[in-house]
Structures are given as C-alpha cells and as structure tokens.
Tab-separated table of C-alpha atoms and ligand atoms in Angstrom:
chain	number	residue	atom	x	y	z
A	1	UNK	CA	153.684	60.986	93.350
A	2	UNK	CA	156.075	61.081	90.424
A	3	UNK	CA	154.298	59.585	87.415
A	4	UNK	CA	156.232	58.889	84.227
A	5	UNK	CA	154.334	58.616	80.940
A	6	UNK	CA	155.974	56.987	77.908
A	7	UNK	CA	155.002	58.773	74.727
A	8	UNK	CA	155.596	57.618	71.180
A	9	UNK	CA	155.191	59.980	68.252
A	10	UNK	CA	153.325	58.265	65.420
A	11	UNK	CA	152.228	59.314	61.910
A	12	UNK	CA	148.944	61.278	62.010
A	13	UNK	CA	147.707	59.203	59.087
A	14	UNK	CA	147.834	55.457	58.507
A	15	UNK	CA	148.507	56.166	54.826
A	16	UNK	CA	152.268	55.768	55.291
A	17	UNK	CA	154.952	54.406	52.964
A	18	UNK	CA	157.303	51.578	53.868
A	19	UNK	CA	161.019	51.523	53.013
A	20	UNK	CA	161.401	48.564	50.608
A	21	UNK	CA	164.869	47.692	51.972
A	22	UNK	CA	164.649	48.205	55.757
A	23	UNK	CA	160.851	47.666	55.961
A	24	UNK	CA	160.696	50.623	58.372
A	25	UNK	CA	158.039	53.313	58.074
A	26	UNK	CA	159.125	56.307	56.006
A	27	UNK	CA	158.400	59.168	58.396
A	28	UNK	CA	159.878	62.059	56.412
A	29	UNK	CA	157.191	64.377	55.078
A	30	UNK	CA	154.484	62.742	57.205
A	31	UNK	CA	152.541	64.735	59.797
A	32	UNK	CA	152.948	63.259	63.266
A	33	UNK	CA	151.023	63.183	66.520
A	34	UNK	CA	151.073	61.645	70.011
A	35	UNK	CA	150.079	57.968	69.911
A	36	UNK	CA	146.392	58.116	70.913
A	37	UNK	CA	146.707	55.591	73.775
A	38	UNK	CA	149.611	57.599	75.193
A	39	UNK	CA	147.356	60.677	75.332
A	40	UNK	CA	144.990	58.594	77.508
A	41	UNK	CA	147.963	57.547	79.694
A	42	UNK	CA	148.963	61.193	80.093
A	43	UNK	CA	145.406	62.240	80.956
A	44	UNK	CA	145.278	59.552	83.665
A	45	UNK	CA	148.618	60.720	85.081
A	46	UNK	CA	147.420	64.337	85.156
A	47	UNK	CA	144.184	63.348	86.937
A	48	UNK	CA	146.089	61.303	89.559
A	49	UNK	CA	148.468	64.195	90.201
A	50	UNK	CA	145.566	66.625	90.488
A	51	UNK	CA	144.159	64.346	93.240
A	52	UNK	CA	147.314	63.345	95.077
A	53	UNK	CA	149.865	66.022	94.142
A	54	UNK	CA	153.270	65.348	92.621
A	55	UNK	CA	154.570	65.696	89.107
A	56	UNK	CA	154.205	64.161	85.693
A	57	UNK	CA	157.234	63.524	83.478
A	58	UNK	CA	156.883	62.453	79.864
A	59	UNK	CA	159.631	60.523	78.102
A	60	UNK	CA	160.129	59.456	74.521
A	61	UNK	CA	162.783	57.836	72.380
A	62	UNK	CA	162.943	59.003	68.809
A	63	UNK	CA	164.307	61.487	66.293
A	64	UNK	CA	164.500	65.285	67.015
A	65	UNK	CA	161.017	65.984	65.595
A	66	UNK	CA	159.546	64.066	68.573
A	67	UNK	CA	160.048	67.320	70.503
A	68	UNK	CA	156.753	68.495	68.932
A	69	UNK	CA	154.860	65.634	70.584
A	70	UNK	CA	156.581	66.307	73.904
A	71	UNK	CA	155.752	70.038	73.725
A	72	UNK	CA	152.110	69.088	73.176
A	73	UNK	CA	152.274	66.828	76.253
A	74	UNK	CA	153.711	69.746	78.240
A	75	UNK	CA	150.873	71.946	76.944
A	76	UNK	CA	148.348	69.357	78.167
A	77	UNK	CA	149.857	69.709	81.660
A	78	UNK	CA	152.963	67.506	82.025
A	79	UNK	CA	155.680	69.162	84.127
A	80	UNK	CA	158.856	67.920	82.431
A	81	UNK	CA	159.788	66.188	79.182
A	82	UNK	CA	162.732	63.991	78.237
A	83	UNK	CA	163.765	62.955	74.727
A	84	UNK	CA	166.226	60.098	74.232
A	85	UNK	CA	167.677	61.016	70.877
A	86	UNK	CA	170.770	59.720	69.161
A	87	UNK	CA	171.568	58.167	65.782
A	88	UNK	CA	172.926	55.194	67.717
A	89	UNK	CA	169.402	54.564	69.076
A	90	UNK	CA	167.795	54.461	65.587
A	91	UNK	CA	166.462	51.183	64.202
A	92	UNK	CA	165.535	49.975	67.677
A	93	UNK	CA	162.983	47.174	67.991
A	94	UNK	CA	160.767	46.839	71.049
A	95	UNK	CA	163.482	45.175	73.168
A	96	UNK	CA	166.072	47.883	72.488
A	97	UNK	CA	163.401	50.575	72.947
A	98	UNK	CA	162.360	49.190	76.340
A	99	UNK	CA	166.000	48.895	77.434
A	100	UNK	CA	166.758	52.491	76.431
A	101	UNK	CA	163.583	53.887	77.986
A	102	UNK	CA	164.390	52.009	81.214
A	103	UNK	CA	167.847	53.599	81.262
A	104	UNK	CA	166.284	57.051	80.850
A	105	UNK	CA	163.562	56.464	83.444
A	106	UNK	CA	166.136	55.314	86.026
A	107	UNK	CA	167.811	58.741	85.738
A	108	UNK	CA	164.647	60.677	86.566
A	109	UNK	CA	164.350	62.410	89.916
A	110	UNK	CA	162.687	61.902	92.290
A	111	UNK	CA	162.462	58.140	91.670
A	112	UNK	CA	159.242	57.195	89.863
A	113	UNK	CA	156.130	55.862	91.656
A	114	UNK	CA	154.149	54.850	88.605
A	115	UNK	CA	154.908	54.376	84.893
A	116	UNK	CA	152.070	54.645	82.389
A	117	UNK	CA	152.195	53.569	78.738
A	118	UNK	CA	149.647	53.179	75.968
A	119	UNK	CA	148.376	49.610	75.394
A	120	UNK	CA	150.060	49.741	71.971
A	121	UNK	CA	151.415	52.156	69.407
A	122	UNK	CA	149.019	52.607	66.488
A	123	UNK	CA	151.814	52.363	63.882
A	124	UNK	CA	154.099	49.433	64.737
A	125	UNK	CA	151.346	48.034	66.951
A	126	UNK	CA	153.112	45.328	68.973
A	127	UNK	CA	152.088	46.302	72.516
A	128	UNK	CA	155.431	44.920	73.718
A	129	UNK	CA	157.258	47.983	75.017
A	130	UNK	CA	155.207	48.400	78.247
A	131	UNK	CA	155.625	44.769	79.396
A	132	UNK	CA	159.322	44.730	78.372
A	133	UNK	CA	159.892	47.979	80.270
A	134	UNK	CA	158.401	46.396	83.401
A	135	UNK	CA	160.784	43.423	82.980
A	136	UNK	CA	163.781	45.743	82.489
A	137	UNK	CA	162.923	47.653	85.663
A	138	UNK	CA	161.871	44.546	87.646
A	139	UNK	CA	158.403	46.006	88.296
A	140	UNK	CA	154.905	44.482	88.446
A	141	UNK	CA	152.738	45.264	85.421
A	142	UNK	CA	149.104	45.326	84.373
A	143	UNK	CA	148.273	45.745	80.676
A	144	UNK	CA	145.200	46.964	78.768
A	145	UNK	CA	143.749	48.779	81.764
A	146	UNK	CA	140.362	50.500	81.391
A	147	UNK	CA	139.988	51.847	84.947
A	148	UNK	CA	142.648	52.725	87.508
A	149	UNK	CA	142.534	53.625	91.183
A	150	UNK	CA	145.637	54.550	93.068
A	151	UNK	CA	146.389	55.613	96.654
A	152	UNK	CA	150.085	56.389	96.211
A	153	UNK	CA	151.211	53.024	97.657
A	154	UNK	CA	149.307	50.572	95.485
A	155	UNK	CA	147.143	50.593	92.370
A	156	UNK	CA	143.937	48.728	91.566
A	157	UNK	CA	143.564	48.173	87.837
A	158	UNK	CA	140.572	46.915	85.861
A	159	UNK	CA	141.982	44.944	82.932
A	160	UNK	CA	140.196	44.030	79.724
A	161	UNK	CA	140.607	40.394	78.649
A	162	UNK	CA	138.926	37.908	76.322
A	163	UNK	CA	137.124	36.352	79.316
A	164	UNK	CA	135.861	39.668	80.715
A	165	UNK	CA	137.247	42.156	83.207
A	166	UNK	CA	139.910	41.154	85.725
A	167	UNK	CA	140.726	43.384	88.714
A	168	UNK	CA	144.356	43.411	89.831
A	169	UNK	CA	145.998	45.090	92.809
A	170	UNK	CA	149.705	45.826	92.485
A	171	UNK	CA	152.176	47.552	94.807
A	172	UNK	CA	153.849	50.705	93.487
A	173	UNK	CA	156.048	51.348	91.646
A	174	UNK	CA	154.448	49.496	88.733
A	175	UNK	CA	153.999	49.722	84.982
A	176	UNK	CA	150.423	50.078	83.715
A	177	UNK	CA	149.412	50.185	80.038
A	178	UNK	CA	146.064	51.818	79.317
A	179	UNK	CA	143.354	51.613	76.685
A	180	UNK	CA	141.061	54.313	75.349
A	181	UNK	CA	138.128	53.469	77.661
A	182	UNK	CA	139.971	54.853	80.690
A	183	UNK	CA	139.265	58.565	80.077
A	184	UNK	CA	138.891	61.333	77.527
A	185	UNK	CA	142.157	63.237	77.048
A	186	UNK	CA	141.976	67.017	77.496
A	187	UNK	CA	142.884	69.453	74.742
A	188	UNK	CA	145.761	71.821	75.487
A	189	UNK	CA	144.416	75.273	76.446
A	190	UNK	CA	146.058	78.444	75.049
A	191	UNK	CA	147.553	79.193	78.500
A	192	UNK	CA	148.939	75.628	78.599
A	193	UNK	CA	150.532	76.083	75.184
A	194	UNK	CA	152.189	79.317	76.357
A	195	UNK	CA	153.428	77.714	79.599
A	196	UNK	CA	154.762	74.687	77.689
A	197	UNK	CA	157.352	76.856	75.957
A	198	UNK	CA	158.972	77.543	79.357
A	199	UNK	CA	158.790	74.005	80.769
A	200	UNK	CA	161.970	71.895	80.722
A	201	UNK	CA	162.528	69.598	77.747
A	202	UNK	CA	165.780	67.704	78.219
A	203	UNK	CA	167.502	65.755	75.431
A	204	UNK	CA	169.703	62.826	76.421
A	205	UNK	CA	172.080	61.062	74.036
A	206	UNK	CA	173.217	57.445	74.270
A	207	UNK	CA	176.318	58.642	76.101
A	208	UNK	CA	174.234	60.480	78.724
A	209	UNK	CA	172.301	57.273	79.368
A	210	UNK	CA	175.357	55.095	80.026
A	211	UNK	CA	173.925	52.328	77.846
A	212	UNK	CA	175.482	49.050	76.768
A	213	UNK	CA	176.113	49.654	73.037
A	214	UNK	CA	175.209	46.049	72.245
A	215	UNK	CA	171.690	46.597	73.597
A	216	UNK	CA	170.656	49.745	71.715
A	217	UNK	CA	169.569	50.662	68.196
A	218	UNK	CA	169.803	48.230	65.308
A	219	UNK	CA	172.694	46.327	66.912
A	220	UNK	CA	170.666	45.629	70.049
A	221	UNK	CA	167.536	44.604	68.141
A	222	UNK	CA	167.044	40.867	67.559
A	223	UNK	CA	163.844	41.463	65.515
A	224	UNK	CA	164.101	41.445	61.720
A	225	UNK	CA	161.107	42.358	59.558
A	226	UNK	CA	161.255	39.718	56.821
A	227	UNK	CA	158.224	40.851	54.833
A	228	UNK	CA	155.482	43.448	55.093
A	229	UNK	CA	152.175	43.116	53.237
A	230	UNK	CA	148.504	44.111	53.429
A	231	UNK	CA	146.291	41.136	54.262
A	232	UNK	CA	144.089	40.118	51.356
A	233	UNK	CA	140.392	40.785	52.017
A	234	UNK	CA	138.123	38.063	50.693
A	235	UNK	CA	134.350	38.377	51.002
A	236	UNK	CA	131.817	35.697	50.251
A	237	UNK	CA	128.014	35.937	50.362
A	238	UNK	CA	125.698	32.946	50.611
A	239	UNK	CA	121.891	33.191	50.999
A	240	UNK	CA	120.152	30.427	52.983
A	241	UNK	CA	116.521	29.950	52.080
A	242	UNK	CA	113.812	27.360	52.702
A	243	UNK	CA	112.675	26.004	56.076
A	244	UNK	CA	113.837	28.491	58.796
A	245	UNK	CA	114.855	25.753	61.267
A	246	UNK	CA	116.967	23.952	58.684
A	247	UNK	CA	118.449	27.294	57.556
A	248	UNK	CA	119.283	28.224	61.167
A	249	UNK	CA	120.972	24.857	61.787
A	250	UNK	CA	122.924	25.219	58.508
A	251	UNK	CA	123.965	28.745	59.507
A	252	UNK	CA	125.258	27.575	62.908
A	253	UNK	CA	127.125	24.672	61.271
A	254	UNK	CA	128.767	26.997	58.731
A	255	UNK	CA	129.709	29.605	61.333
A	256	UNK	CA	131.248	26.951	63.581
A	257	UNK	CA	133.011	25.386	60.592
A	258	UNK	CA	134.600	28.749	59.800
A	259	UNK	CA	135.480	29.272	63.483
A	260	UNK	CA	133.194	32.311	63.624
A	261	UNK	CA	131.008	30.895	66.390
A	262	UNK	CA	132.075	29.238	69.610
A	263	UNK	CA	129.325	27.512	71.573
A	264	UNK	CA	130.123	27.102	75.264
A	265	UNK	CA	129.316	23.904	77.144
A	266	UNK	CA	130.911	21.502	74.696
A	267	UNK	CA	128.151	21.645	71.991
B	1	LIG	P1	154.337	49.300	71.332
B	1	LIG	O1	154.957	48.232	72.150
B	1	LIG	O2	153.099	48.958	70.562
B	1	LIG	O3	154.055	50.582	72.245
B	1	LIG	C1	153.387	50.458	73.506
B	1	LIG	C2	153.627	51.696	74.322
B	1	LIG	O4	155.020	51.785	74.652
B	1	LIG	C3	153.298	53.010	73.619
B	1	LIG	O5	151.927	53.300	73.693
B	1	LIG	C4	154.166	53.979	74.401
B	1	LIG	O6	153.567	54.292	75.642
B	1	LIG	C5	155.425	53.144	74.660
B	1	LIG	N1	156.426	53.368	73.596
B	1	LIG	C6	156.647	52.661	72.470
B	1	LIG	N2	157.654	53.181	71.765
B	1	LIG	C7	158.088	54.262	72.453
B	1	LIG	C8	159.103	55.232	72.237
B	1	LIG	N3	159.905	55.211	71.162
B	1	LIG	N4	159.259	56.218	73.168
B	1	LIG	C9	158.469	56.266	74.269
B	1	LIG	N5	157.492	55.367	74.525
B	1	LIG	C10	157.303	54.382	73.622
B	1	LIG	N6	159.701	53.475	65.509
B	1	LIG	C11	158.953	53.166	64.437
B	1	LIG	O7	157.889	52.521	64.595
B	1	LIG	N7	159.329	53.560	63.171
B	1	LIG	C12	160.459	54.285	62.959
B	1	LIG	O8	160.770	54.622	61.819
B	1	LIG	C13	161.255	54.667	64.082
B	1	LIG	N8	162.352	55.442	63.908
B	1	LIG	C14	163.120	55.750	64.977
B	1	LIG	C15	164.264	56.518	64.781
B	1	LIG	C16	165.111	56.832	65.842
B	1	LIG	C17	166.351	57.671	65.611
B	1	LIG	C18	164.789	56.333	67.150
B	1	LIG	C19	165.678	56.615	68.314
B	1	LIG	C20	163.628	55.577	67.349
B	1	LIG	C21	162.765	55.280	66.295
B	1	LIG	N9	161.597	54.542	66.457
B	1	LIG	C22	160.839	54.220	65.381
B	1	LIG	C23	161.137	54.148	67.800
B	1	LIG	C24	161.275	52.656	68.201
B	1	LIG	O9	161.946	51.885	67.331
B	1	LIG	C25	159.848	52.125	68.465
B	1	LIG	O10	159.318	53.019	69.396
B	1	LIG	C26	159.730	50.755	69.084
B	1	LIG	O11	160.113	49.763	68.230
B	1	LIG	C27	158.298	50.562	69.626
B	1	LIG	O12	157.551	49.564	68.997
B	1	LIG	P2	155.951	49.617	68.913
B	1	LIG	O13	155.581	50.787	68.086
B	1	LIG	O14	155.457	48.285	68.521
B	1	LIG	O15	155.470	49.968	70.398
C-alpha cells in the first residue's frame, strides 16, 4: 500500500500574533511543530504499512522551514517527504491548499491507495482541507475517524458524530481524516533521526506542479478574513435555594432557556 499523509506545520504555542493588515498568523520567530492530529495520521499510516507492507509518503505545502516538520515525520518512520514550496503558493486558503496538495499527490508514485489527514489544523482550525482534497481527487471520504481497519482494497472507519459513532466502509483509494483517539503517536528514536537525514525530501515549486495560476496562493483563494477577535468570556453565578424540587425545576427551566440542556422526547 502507498499511504500519503498530509502534514501541516503549526506554531508550537497558541500564543501567536496576528498581522493587523492581512489577518494571517505571524510565524516568524515562533517555534513550530507537526499539527498534532497529523502526527496521529502518520502513526496510523506507519501501523498499516507495518501490517500490510508498502510505503508512507508525507506531503506538506508551506514555507521552507516546513522541512523541519517533514524531517521529524521521516524520523518517525515515513519513507519519503514532499514539500510544495513557492512564493506563488503563499496566502492560500483551504480551497487553494487542497487544490495544490491534490496536484502534488497526483504526481506521487506509485499511485496512492490511501490519503490520511488530521481532522483539523490546530492553528487555522477549519477542518476543510481533507474534505476539499477528496473532492479535488474525486475520492470517497470519511472525517473525524477514531478507529480504522483496512485490508488494502477497502477501509472500515469508525466516525465520531454528535449522535454517536457511525461505521462507514469505503473502497480505496479514499481520504480519511483522523482524531486523537485513534492511536498514540510514537516518538522518533535516535536511529530514526539518523536515518531521516538520508531519506528523500523533495521540494516542488508551482512550476513543477503544473498548476493553474488562478487556483493557487492568494489569487486562487476566495476566502477573506474580515476580522479576527477573541470571543468575550462572560460568567454568571446564580444560587438556587429553598425547596429542592422547586429549585430543580427552576434549574432545568433556566438551562433549557439558555440552550444548555436538550431533553429528548419532546419535553
Ligand atoms: P485544516 O483544514 O484545519 O487542516 C486539516 C488537515 O489538512 C490537516 O490536519 C492536514 O492534514 C491537512 N493540511 C492542512 N493544511 C495543510 C498544508 N499546508 N500542507 C499539508 N497538509 C495540510 N497557513 C496558515 O495557517 N498560516 C500561514 O501564515 C500560512 N503561510 C503559508 C505560507 C506559504 C508560503 C504557503 C505555501 C502556505 C502557507 N500556509 C499558511 C498554509 C495554508 O494556507 C494552510 O495550510 C491552509 O489554509 C489550511 O487551512 P487550515 O489550517 O484551516 O487546515
């Protein structure tokens, strides 16, 4: 099996500054790491390849410093890494990112059997790239997966939802986005770190990818961030005293009134 894992490099701290003009994160001078959900995706890919054989490729779109994240992925056990890096790709929103990643993934050999992503990136946090990537590639997708079984031809995925757990079977190739419940990512061992230095890390520019210039970077991004702000936290304490039954009924009424309690069965 050839499993491709999409990796985004994110700031190691959530204490990041925002550019007042572009509203993008200011990444300069900030320590970075692999998006935590992507580490779970990589761990799952490594486990599947240990069972069924094959190789794991990691791919990322971002500035040159993303090589650090890719080297760490190679140290964890990935076989090959690809960085899509070009000034023309900068300023991409999720649509342009998914388009560019799809272009890169289509170039990989042998053709992919499975594509794994994190359920969302912990910085920009939209969770859109995985589903958009599946659309770009015309593949089935299952998002927010907490358990995955795969026989090389199809995958069975346990998906977290508001109603409970849904189990989906999809033919391969497919795109699966994973959550943190799926596994515990391994730490790179010293021997893995040494081997990583010799593993291939290929950088592709926009020209290498044969992209439509109207679909990449800022130009290809229909999203505009109009305003960025921290939500105001308001807390309110109210003590209910007196007859317990009356207090309980008042509590339920107040919780329902504030949409904090949903009683099933039409009550
Ligand atoms: P989500 O949809 O939440 O991510 C879901 C999953 O998709 C991730 O877990 C991961 O598996 C995959 N994924 C997402 N993004 C990438 C990626 N880039 N590469 C590989 N896999 C990915 N983004 C910023 O947030 N801030 C920046 O300042 C920024 N600067 C960039 C500069 C350059 C030169 C380039 C080329 C890219 C830059 N990007 C930046 C990356 C890109 O714009 C974002 O990755 C994209 O908008 C993803 O949105 P999201 O974080 O909501 O992803």
